[in-house]
Amino acid sequence: MTGRRLSSLLASVTAAAAGASLLTGCGVLPGATGGSREPVTVMTWAPDQTRATNMPGMPAMAQAFARWVNAEGGIDGHELRVLTCNEQNTPAGAAACARRADRENAVAVVGSYSQNGRAFMAPLEAAGIPYIGGYGVTEDEFTSPLSYPVNGGLASLVAGHGMQLAEDCRRVSLVRPDTLAGDRLPKLLDAGLKKASKRGAVDIPAVEDATEYTAQATRAREKAGGDDGCVAAVLGERTQTFFDSFRRLPETGSGGRADDGGSGGDGDESGNVRISSVLGSVGQPVIDRTGGARSPFEGAYVTGWYPEADDKSWEPMRKVIREHAFADNRVDPTDTGVQTTWIAYTVLKEVIESLDTDTITASRISEALDQGTRVDTGGLTPPLRWMYEDLLGAPDFPRIVNHEVTFQVVRKGRLVAQKPGFVDVGPTVTNRG
């Protein structure tokens, strides 16, 4: 073979190989520089198209994050591959996702949602796979040594909500899921109320996936009383369904009432009971869907983990969504699940960069976190670190490291800060009755 023919053949093979490299791997985009370092595979799961709470924005945000970092050359030279899994809101579905993560060599499960902690943590622990930045809805996320939560979970939200309501509510009714996780909520809410020497809330359990809540709404309104009474509902995606039932009760005002005197809807003012909830059960997407400034949530009190959605600290996430989520309407920057996933992947990115190694393993990630890797989330949370001295050590929730919440209120159809900055609920969660 002549030198010219050999050179031509080598050029063709090189071009074909380069073209093929752009088509291999999950989330690799043309223009990604990549490198000689091994790809990193992680998983994000969440329930989708179920009768209870759905969080499709979480895996969608994970995929957008991967497109972004891969377009920039990966995380410290590692291509990021994101596996997604529909957890289906069942123990079997959660366990199946965890086993798949092990089978496909995921080095972490990141920014995920599941109410079935016992079902997924056991297989993750057996495989040594860390769980980074789960949504915070189960006890196992705050007890497993392989879990690294980025917020204080539902425990911090509900305890903080009690503190928020204590300032303005004479009596409180709590409508919550009739589940094992829901059974913990009354004591947490009461801990926040009692911090201001207020009486405990009336506990009203409800089926999580009901299609209407007239009976529970009636009891909640009666027990809350008239003026200065509050009805708090923490039912996940069904919270909107509950307040639809609540607003249809005879002689009931259709909106919450906040410290600015705002009152929503056109209902009878004789039933002037404030309504309230926590982010994840009520958020900006729900408010938008139900009428914005004319939503039944106008004036409602809401406790969150993070700054309000319009805070400038969210701009880096919004930029990634604009440029890499394209027309995916699952990725709403005001959704708490999307926000939690962004923070969880921020943790993953900083941990991988801190390792500075060609091969990333599950054990290396968990060791880095255990040994004090500190993550700055740009003001979305306090700096995060999971060393022993950083853990709150609260009964049932020992691995909480971020025990700060924000108090928000719905004004003119937008969730805005009721008071600036974060509120520390660590002592309230630790010393609840």
Short mmCIF file of C-alpha atoms in Angstrom, two decimals:
data_model
loop_
_atom_site.label_atom_id
_atom_site.label_comp_id
_atom_site.label_asym_id
_atom_site.label_seq_id
_atom_site.Cartn_x
_atom_site.Cartn_y
_atom_site.Cartn_z
CA MET A 1 0.00 0.00 0.00
CA THR A 2 1.37 3.43 -0.94
CA GLY A 3 1.99 6.12 1.65
CA ARG A 4 -0.72 8.32 0.07
CA ARG A 5 -3.34 5.53 0.30
CA LEU A 6 -2.33 4.71 3.87
CA SER A 7 -2.62 8.37 4.87
CA SER A 8 -6.04 8.58 3.21
CA LEU A 9 -7.23 5.44 5.04
CA LEU A 10 -5.99 6.69 8.40
CA ALA A 11 -7.74 10.01 7.85
CA SER A 12 -11.03 8.28 7.06
CA VAL A 13 -10.80 6.04 10.15
CA THR A 14 -9.98 9.02 12.37
CA ALA A 15 -12.92 11.02 11.02
CA ALA A 16 -15.32 8.10 11.51
CA ALA A 17 -14.11 7.55 15.04
CA ALA A 18 -14.53 11.22 15.86
CA GLY A 19 -18.07 11.21 14.49
CA ALA A 20 -18.96 8.09 16.45
CA SER A 21 -17.65 9.60 19.68
CA LEU A 22 -20.26 12.34 19.45
CA LEU A 23 -23.02 9.74 19.41
CA THR A 24 -21.94 7.60 22.35
CA GLY A 25 -22.82 8.10 26.00
CA CYS A 26 -25.84 9.60 27.75
CA GLY A 27 -26.06 13.37 27.64
CA VAL A 28 -22.97 14.00 25.49
CA LEU A 29 -23.46 17.04 23.28
CA PRO A 30 -21.54 18.06 20.16
CA GLY A 31 -18.75 20.39 21.21
CA ALA A 32 -18.11 18.65 24.55
CA THR A 33 -14.38 18.41 25.07
CA GLY A 34 -14.49 15.34 27.30
CA GLY A 35 -11.14 13.92 28.30
CA SER A 36 -9.33 10.71 29.12
CA ARG A 37 -11.09 10.42 32.48
CA GLU A 38 -13.76 7.77 32.91
CA PRO A 39 -17.45 8.71 32.64
CA VAL A 40 -19.48 9.04 35.84
CA THR A 41 -22.88 7.35 35.99
CA VAL A 42 -25.52 8.45 38.50
CA MET A 43 -29.27 7.96 38.85
CA THR A 44 -32.18 10.26 39.63
CA TRP A 45 -35.59 8.79 40.39
CA ALA A 46 -39.03 10.21 41.11
CA PRO A 47 -42.66 9.11 40.78
CA ASP A 48 -44.46 10.10 37.60
CA GLN A 49 -48.04 9.63 36.40
CA THR A 50 -49.22 8.17 39.71
CA ARG A 51 -52.32 8.96 41.77
CA ALA A 52 -50.32 10.54 44.60
CA THR A 53 -47.42 13.03 44.51
CA ASN A 54 -45.51 13.20 41.20
CA MET A 55 -42.13 14.84 40.66
CA PRO A 56 -41.29 14.58 36.93
CA GLY A 57 -39.24 17.78 37.07
CA MET A 58 -36.52 16.16 39.18
CA PRO A 59 -35.18 13.65 36.59
CA ALA A 60 -35.76 16.26 33.87
CA MET A 61 -33.59 18.78 35.78
CA ALA A 62 -30.93 16.08 36.23
CA GLN A 63 -30.81 15.55 32.46
CA ALA A 64 -30.55 19.29 31.81
CA PHE A 65 -27.69 19.52 34.32
CA ALA A 66 -25.87 16.71 32.50
CA ARG A 67 -26.28 18.44 29.13
CA TRP A 68 -24.86 21.61 30.64
CA VAL A 69 -21.76 20.12 32.27
CA ASN A 70 -21.03 17.84 29.32
CA ALA A 71 -21.20 20.79 26.94
CA GLU A 72 -18.53 22.38 29.14
CA GLY A 73 -16.27 19.31 29.00
CA GLY A 74 -17.82 17.28 31.82
CA ILE A 75 -17.20 17.50 35.55
CA ASP A 76 -13.44 17.78 35.97
CA GLY A 77 -13.08 15.94 32.66
CA HIS A 78 -15.64 13.24 33.46
CA GLU A 79 -18.64 12.86 31.18
CA LEU A 80 -21.79 12.80 33.37
CA ARG A 81 -24.28 10.06 32.50
CA VAL A 82 -27.69 10.33 34.16
CA LEU A 83 -29.99 7.34 34.48
CA THR A 84 -33.63 8.11 35.32
CA CYS A 85 -36.21 5.84 36.91
CA ASN A 86 -39.94 6.09 37.65
CA GLU A 87 -40.23 5.19 41.33
CA GLN A 88 -44.05 4.82 40.90
CA ASN A 89 -44.83 5.81 44.51
CA THR A 90 -44.57 2.16 45.57
CA PRO A 91 -42.06 0.21 47.67
CA ALA A 92 -41.56 -2.23 44.81
CA GLY A 93 -40.88 0.60 42.38
CA ALA A 94 -38.39 2.29 44.72
CA ALA A 95 -36.55 -0.98 45.36
CA ALA A 96 -36.43 -1.72 41.62
CA CYS A 97 -34.87 1.69 40.91
CA ALA A 98 -32.25 1.13 43.62
CA ARG A 99 -31.36 -2.32 42.27
CA ARG A 100 -31.06 -0.88 38.77
CA ALA A 101 -28.68 1.80 40.06
CA ASP A 102 -26.47 -0.98 41.42
CA ARG A 103 -26.77 -3.09 38.28
CA GLU A 104 -25.79 -0.20 36.01
CA ASN A 105 -22.85 0.84 38.22
CA ALA A 106 -24.20 4.20 39.37
CA VAL A 107 -21.81 5.86 41.82
CA ALA A 108 -24.60 7.88 43.48
CA VAL A 109 -28.35 8.48 43.49
CA VAL A 110 -28.81 12.25 43.27
CA GLY A 111 -31.71 14.67 43.73
CA SER A 112 -34.46 12.09 43.96
CA TYR A 113 -37.93 11.76 45.51
CA SER A 114 -39.46 8.74 47.21
CA GLN A 115 -41.73 8.13 50.17
CA ASN A 116 -40.43 4.55 50.38
CA GLY A 117 -37.16 5.01 52.24
CA ARG A 118 -36.99 1.54 53.72
CA ALA A 119 -37.45 -0.01 50.29
CA PHE A 120 -34.66 1.90 48.54
CA MET A 121 -32.09 2.52 51.28
CA ALA A 122 -31.43 -1.15 52.04
CA PRO A 123 -30.30 -2.04 48.48
CA LEU A 124 -28.31 1.21 48.23
CA GLU A 125 -26.53 0.48 51.51
CA ALA A 126 -25.80 -3.09 50.42
CA ALA A 127 -24.20 -1.74 47.24
CA GLY A 128 -22.42 1.14 49.02
CA ILE A 129 -24.14 3.78 46.85
CA PRO A 130 -24.55 7.23 48.45
CA TYR A 131 -27.92 9.01 48.32
CA ILE A 132 -27.25 12.73 47.76
CA GLY A 133 -29.91 15.37 48.20
CA GLY A 134 -33.07 13.34 48.35
CA TYR A 135 -36.25 15.37 48.73
CA GLY A 136 -36.33 14.74 52.48
CA VAL A 137 -39.71 13.09 52.92
CA THR A 138 -38.66 9.88 54.74
CA GLU A 139 -36.98 9.08 58.04
CA ASP A 140 -34.38 6.87 56.33
CA GLU A 141 -32.93 9.88 54.50
CA PHE A 142 -31.96 11.29 57.88
CA THR A 143 -30.72 8.09 59.53
CA SER A 144 -28.74 6.17 56.90
CA PRO A 145 -24.97 6.78 57.00
CA LEU A 146 -25.02 6.81 53.18
CA SER A 147 -27.58 9.61 52.94
CA TYR A 148 -26.43 13.21 52.48
CA PRO A 149 -29.50 15.48 52.69
CA VAL A 150 -29.31 19.05 51.42
CA ASN A 151 -32.35 20.30 53.35
CA GLY A 152 -34.02 19.56 56.67
CA GLY A 153 -36.75 17.51 55.07
CA LEU A 154 -40.41 17.60 55.88
CA ALA A 155 -39.50 17.64 59.59
CA SER A 156 -37.87 21.08 59.35
CA LEU A 157 -40.64 22.44 57.13
CA VAL A 158 -43.42 21.39 59.50
CA ALA A 159 -41.61 22.47 62.67
CA GLY A 160 -40.84 25.79 61.02
CA HIS A 161 -44.42 26.09 59.84
CA GLY A 162 -45.57 25.85 63.43
CA MET A 163 -43.26 28.75 64.28
CA GLN A 164 -44.60 30.76 61.35
CA LEU A 165 -48.24 30.15 62.27
CA ALA A 166 -47.66 30.81 65.97
CA GLU A 167 -47.22 34.51 65.24
CA ASP A 168 -50.76 35.02 63.91
CA CYS A 169 -52.95 31.95 64.52
CA ARG A 170 -55.04 31.46 67.65
CA ARG A 171 -56.03 27.91 66.74
CA VAL A 172 -54.65 25.59 64.06
CA SER A 173 -56.03 22.54 62.26
CA LEU A 174 -53.51 20.24 60.55
CA VAL A 175 -54.67 18.06 57.65
CA ARG A 176 -51.99 15.51 56.83
CA PRO A 177 -51.59 12.09 55.18
CA ASP A 178 -52.83 9.07 57.08
CA THR A 179 -49.46 7.34 56.62
CA LEU A 180 -46.48 6.42 58.77
CA ALA A 181 -44.65 9.52 57.55
CA GLY A 182 -47.74 11.63 58.18
CA ASP A 183 -48.05 10.36 61.74
CA ARG A 184 -44.90 12.30 62.67
CA LEU A 185 -46.17 15.67 61.50
CA PRO A 186 -48.49 16.72 64.37
CA LYS A 187 -45.71 16.62 67.00
CA LEU A 188 -43.41 18.58 64.72
CA LEU A 189 -46.01 21.27 64.05
CA ASP A 190 -46.87 21.41 67.75
CA ALA A 191 -43.20 21.91 68.63
CA GLY A 192 -43.17 25.07 66.53
CA LEU A 193 -46.48 26.30 67.95
CA LYS A 194 -45.44 25.65 71.53
CA LYS A 195 -42.25 27.63 71.03
CA ALA A 196 -44.59 30.63 71.14
CA SER A 197 -46.70 29.12 73.94
CA LYS A 198 -49.56 28.29 71.60
CA ARG A 199 -51.75 25.25 72.01
CA GLY A 200 -51.16 22.23 69.78
CA ALA A 201 -52.93 21.78 66.46
CA VAL A 202 -55.98 19.60 65.91
CA ASP A 203 -54.76 16.53 64.01
CA ILE A 204 -56.90 15.54 61.00
CA PRO A 205 -55.54 12.51 59.09
CA ALA A 206 -56.68 12.12 55.47
CA VAL A 207 -56.24 9.57 52.69
CA GLU A 208 -53.36 10.81 50.56
CA ASP A 209 -54.83 10.04 47.14
CA ALA A 210 -58.49 11.00 47.73
CA THR A 211 -60.42 12.83 45.02
CA GLU A 212 -62.19 15.14 47.49
CA TYR A 213 -61.85 16.14 51.15
CA THR A 214 -65.17 17.67 52.16
CA ALA A 215 -65.38 15.87 55.51
CA GLN A 216 -61.81 16.77 56.50
CA ALA A 217 -62.27 20.37 55.28
CA THR A 218 -65.43 20.77 57.34
CA ARG A 219 -63.77 19.51 60.49
CA ALA A 220 -60.64 21.58 59.88
CA ARG A 221 -62.67 24.79 59.55
CA GLU A 222 -64.78 24.03 62.62
CA LYS A 223 -61.75 23.31 64.80
CA ALA A 224 -59.82 26.36 63.55
CA GLY A 225 -62.72 28.63 64.48
CA GLY A 226 -63.29 32.03 62.92
CA ASP A 227 -60.92 34.98 62.82
CA ASP A 228 -57.33 34.20 63.79
CA GLY A 229 -57.86 30.50 63.04
CA CYS A 230 -55.63 28.71 60.55
CA VAL A 231 -56.01 25.56 58.46
CA ALA A 232 -52.71 23.97 57.44
CA ALA A 233 -52.73 21.20 54.83
CA VAL A 234 -49.66 19.10 54.08
CA LEU A 235 -50.86 16.55 51.53
CA GLY A 236 -48.29 16.83 48.78
CA GLU A 237 -49.87 17.01 45.36
CA ARG A 238 -53.35 16.52 46.87
CA THR A 239 -53.14 19.75 48.86
CA GLN A 240 -54.76 21.58 45.97
CA THR A 241 -57.58 19.03 46.00
CA PHE A 242 -58.09 19.63 49.73
CA PHE A 243 -58.32 23.41 49.33
CA ASP A 244 -60.74 22.97 46.41
CA SER A 245 -62.99 21.12 48.87
CA PHE A 246 -62.33 23.73 51.55
CA ARG A 247 -63.31 26.71 49.39
CA ARG A 248 -66.57 25.02 48.42
CA LEU A 249 -67.79 24.77 51.99
CA PRO A 250 -70.86 26.96 52.66
CA GLU A 251 -70.14 30.46 54.00
CA THR A 252 -66.37 30.13 53.71
CA GLY A 253 -64.04 32.72 52.31
CA SER A 254 -62.06 31.30 49.41
CA GLY A 255 -58.63 32.59 50.28
CA GLY A 256 -55.97 32.82 52.92
CA ARG A 257 -55.22 36.05 54.74
CA ALA A 258 -51.71 37.27 55.36
CA ASP A 259 -50.07 40.03 57.35
CA ASP A 260 -50.67 42.48 54.52
CA GLY A 261 -54.41 42.04 54.88
CA GLY A 262 -54.68 40.28 51.52
CA SER A 263 -57.68 38.05 51.02
CA GLY A 264 -58.19 35.88 48.00
CA GLY A 265 -61.25 35.05 46.01
CA ASP A 266 -64.80 36.30 46.04
CA GLY A 267 -66.18 34.21 48.87
CA ASP A 268 -68.17 35.17 51.93
CA GLU A 269 -65.93 36.99 54.43
CA SER A 270 -67.73 35.35 57.38
CA GLY A 271 -65.47 32.35 57.13
CA ASN A 272 -62.24 34.34 57.48
CA VAL A 273 -59.84 31.49 58.27
CA ARG A 274 -56.23 31.70 57.10
CA ILE A 275 -54.87 28.83 55.04
CA SER A 276 -51.30 27.62 54.98
CA SER A 277 -48.98 24.88 53.85
CA VAL A 278 -45.35 24.04 53.11
CA LEU A 279 -43.42 24.12 49.86
CA GLY A 280 -43.84 20.86 48.02
CA SER A 281 -47.50 20.80 48.96
CA VAL A 282 -48.06 24.36 47.70
CA GLY A 283 -45.66 26.12 45.36
CA GLN A 284 -45.59 28.70 42.60
CA PRO A 285 -46.67 26.23 39.88
CA VAL A 286 -49.82 25.36 41.88
CA ILE A 287 -50.57 29.03 42.51
CA ASP A 288 -50.18 29.79 38.80
CA ARG A 289 -52.45 26.91 37.79
CA THR A 290 -55.18 27.99 40.20
CA GLY A 291 -55.47 31.61 39.15
CA GLY A 292 -52.37 33.53 40.24
CA ALA A 293 -53.52 36.62 42.15
CA ARG A 294 -57.07 35.21 42.14
CA SER A 295 -55.89 31.82 43.38
CA PRO A 296 -57.46 30.41 46.56
CA PHE A 297 -53.91 30.52 47.94
CA GLU A 298 -53.70 34.32 47.81
CA GLY A 299 -52.57 35.44 51.26
CA ALA A 300 -51.58 31.95 52.39
CA TYR A 301 -48.59 31.33 54.64
CA VAL A 302 -46.00 28.90 53.25
CA THR A 303 -42.78 27.57 54.81
CA GLY A 304 -39.92 26.63 52.47
CA TRP A 305 -36.35 25.37 52.58
CA TYR A 306 -34.85 27.82 50.13
CA PRO A 307 -35.11 31.49 49.14
CA GLU A 308 -38.19 32.54 47.16
CA ALA A 309 -38.10 31.54 43.49
CA ASP A 310 -37.42 35.11 42.28
CA ASP A 311 -34.28 35.44 44.43
CA LYS A 312 -31.16 36.24 42.40
CA SER A 313 -29.37 33.20 43.89
CA TRP A 314 -31.39 31.01 41.49
CA GLU A 315 -30.10 32.74 38.35
CA PRO A 316 -27.35 30.14 37.58
CA MET A 317 -30.02 27.40 37.64
CA ARG A 318 -32.38 29.47 35.51
CA LYS A 319 -29.63 30.03 32.93
CA VAL A 320 -29.00 26.27 32.67
CA ILE A 321 -32.73 25.63 32.29
CA ARG A 322 -33.05 28.26 29.56
CA GLU A 323 -30.10 26.92 27.60
CA HIS A 324 -30.30 23.17 28.19
CA ALA A 325 -33.87 22.19 29.13
CA PHE A 326 -35.13 23.53 25.79
CA ALA A 327 -38.93 23.17 25.59
CA ASP A 328 -39.19 20.64 28.44
CA ASN A 329 -42.09 22.05 30.46
CA ARG A 330 -41.38 19.59 33.28
CA VAL A 331 -38.44 21.76 34.34
CA ASP A 332 -40.07 24.64 36.22
CA PRO A 333 -37.50 26.76 38.09
CA THR A 334 -40.10 27.59 40.75
CA ASP A 335 -40.73 23.91 41.56
CA THR A 336 -39.20 22.74 44.84
CA GLY A 337 -38.27 19.35 43.41
CA VAL A 338 -36.39 20.99 40.54
CA GLN A 339 -34.65 23.32 42.99
CA THR A 340 -33.63 20.44 45.27
CA THR A 341 -32.24 18.52 42.29
CA TRP A 342 -30.15 21.53 41.23
CA ILE A 343 -28.65 21.79 44.72
CA ALA A 344 -28.02 18.03 44.91
CA TYR A 345 -26.15 18.04 41.58
CA THR A 346 -24.19 21.08 42.75
CA VAL A 347 -23.00 18.89 45.64
CA LEU A 348 -22.09 16.05 43.26
CA LYS A 349 -20.15 18.42 40.98
CA GLU A 350 -18.10 19.91 43.82
CA VAL A 351 -17.33 16.50 45.32
CA ILE A 352 -16.10 15.11 41.98
CA GLU A 353 -13.97 18.19 41.41
CA SER A 354 -12.48 17.85 44.89
CA LEU A 355 -11.41 14.26 44.18
CA ASP A 356 -9.35 15.18 41.08
CA THR A 357 -8.98 11.58 39.96
CA ASP A 358 -9.44 9.65 36.72
CA THR A 359 -11.85 7.12 38.23
CA ILE A 360 -14.84 8.06 40.38
CA THR A 361 -16.40 5.36 42.57
CA ALA A 362 -19.27 5.29 45.04
CA SER A 363 -16.91 4.71 47.94
CA ARG A 364 -14.70 7.66 46.95
CA ILE A 365 -17.72 9.97 46.86
CA SER A 366 -19.03 8.88 50.26
CA GLU A 367 -15.54 9.05 51.80
CA ALA A 368 -15.06 12.60 50.50
CA LEU A 369 -18.38 13.66 51.99
CA ASP A 370 -17.68 11.93 55.31
CA GLN A 371 -14.24 13.51 55.54
CA GLY A 372 -15.50 17.06 55.25
CA THR A 373 -15.95 18.20 51.66
CA ARG A 374 -17.68 21.56 52.05
CA VAL A 375 -20.18 22.68 49.43
CA ASP A 376 -21.10 26.30 48.74
CA THR A 377 -24.52 26.49 47.06
CA GLY A 378 -24.36 30.19 46.28
CA GLY A 379 -26.69 31.28 49.06
CA LEU A 380 -29.45 28.76 48.35
CA THR A 381 -28.59 26.95 51.58
CA PRO A 382 -26.01 27.42 54.33
CA PRO A 383 -22.64 25.88 53.37
CA LEU A 384 -23.16 22.11 53.44
CA ARG A 385 -20.87 19.61 55.15
CA TRP A 386 -21.63 16.17 56.60
CA MET A 387 -18.94 15.57 59.22
CA TYR A 388 -20.08 14.29 62.62
CA GLU A 389 -19.93 17.71 64.23
CA ASP A 390 -22.17 19.16 61.50
CA LEU A 391 -25.04 16.72 62.13
CA LEU A 392 -28.02 18.03 64.08
CA GLY A 393 -28.45 14.76 65.97
CA ALA A 394 -32.20 15.25 66.44
CA PRO A 395 -34.23 12.18 67.46
CA ASP A 396 -35.28 10.32 64.28
CA PHE A 397 -33.46 12.90 62.10
CA PRO A 398 -29.78 12.72 63.14
CA ARG A 399 -28.30 13.49 59.70
CA ILE A 400 -29.91 16.88 59.21
CA VAL A 401 -27.13 19.39 58.49
CA ASN A 402 -29.29 22.16 57.01
CA HIS A 403 -31.95 23.08 59.58
CA GLU A 404 -32.84 26.50 58.21
CA VAL A 405 -36.15 27.41 56.57
CA THR A 406 -37.75 30.46 55.01
CA PHE A 407 -41.11 32.06 55.82
CA GLN A 408 -43.03 33.03 52.70
CA VAL A 409 -46.47 34.36 51.84
CA VAL A 410 -48.54 34.54 48.65
CA ARG A 411 -48.96 38.17 47.55
CA LYS A 412 -50.46 39.18 44.21
CA GLY A 413 -50.08 35.62 43.00
CA ARG A 414 -46.39 35.30 43.85
CA LEU A 415 -44.60 33.52 46.66
CA VAL A 416 -42.48 36.19 48.34
CA ALA A 417 -40.52 36.41 51.56
CA GLN A 418 -42.66 37.14 54.61
CA LYS A 419 -39.47 37.96 56.48
CA PRO A 420 -35.93 38.20 55.09
CA GLY A 421 -33.34 35.48 55.41
CA PHE A 422 -33.40 32.06 57.01
CA VAL A 423 -34.92 30.87 60.29
CA ASP A 424 -33.07 28.21 62.29
CA VAL A 425 -35.47 25.44 63.37
CA GLY A 426 -32.80 23.07 64.65
CA PRO A 427 -33.65 23.48 68.36
CA THR A 428 -37.37 23.08 67.60
CA VAL A 429 -36.85 19.83 65.67
CA THR A 430 -34.49 18.50 68.35
CA ASN A 431 -36.67 19.37 71.34
CA ARG A 432 -40.10 18.61 69.96
CA GLY A 433 -42.55 17.14 72.44
#
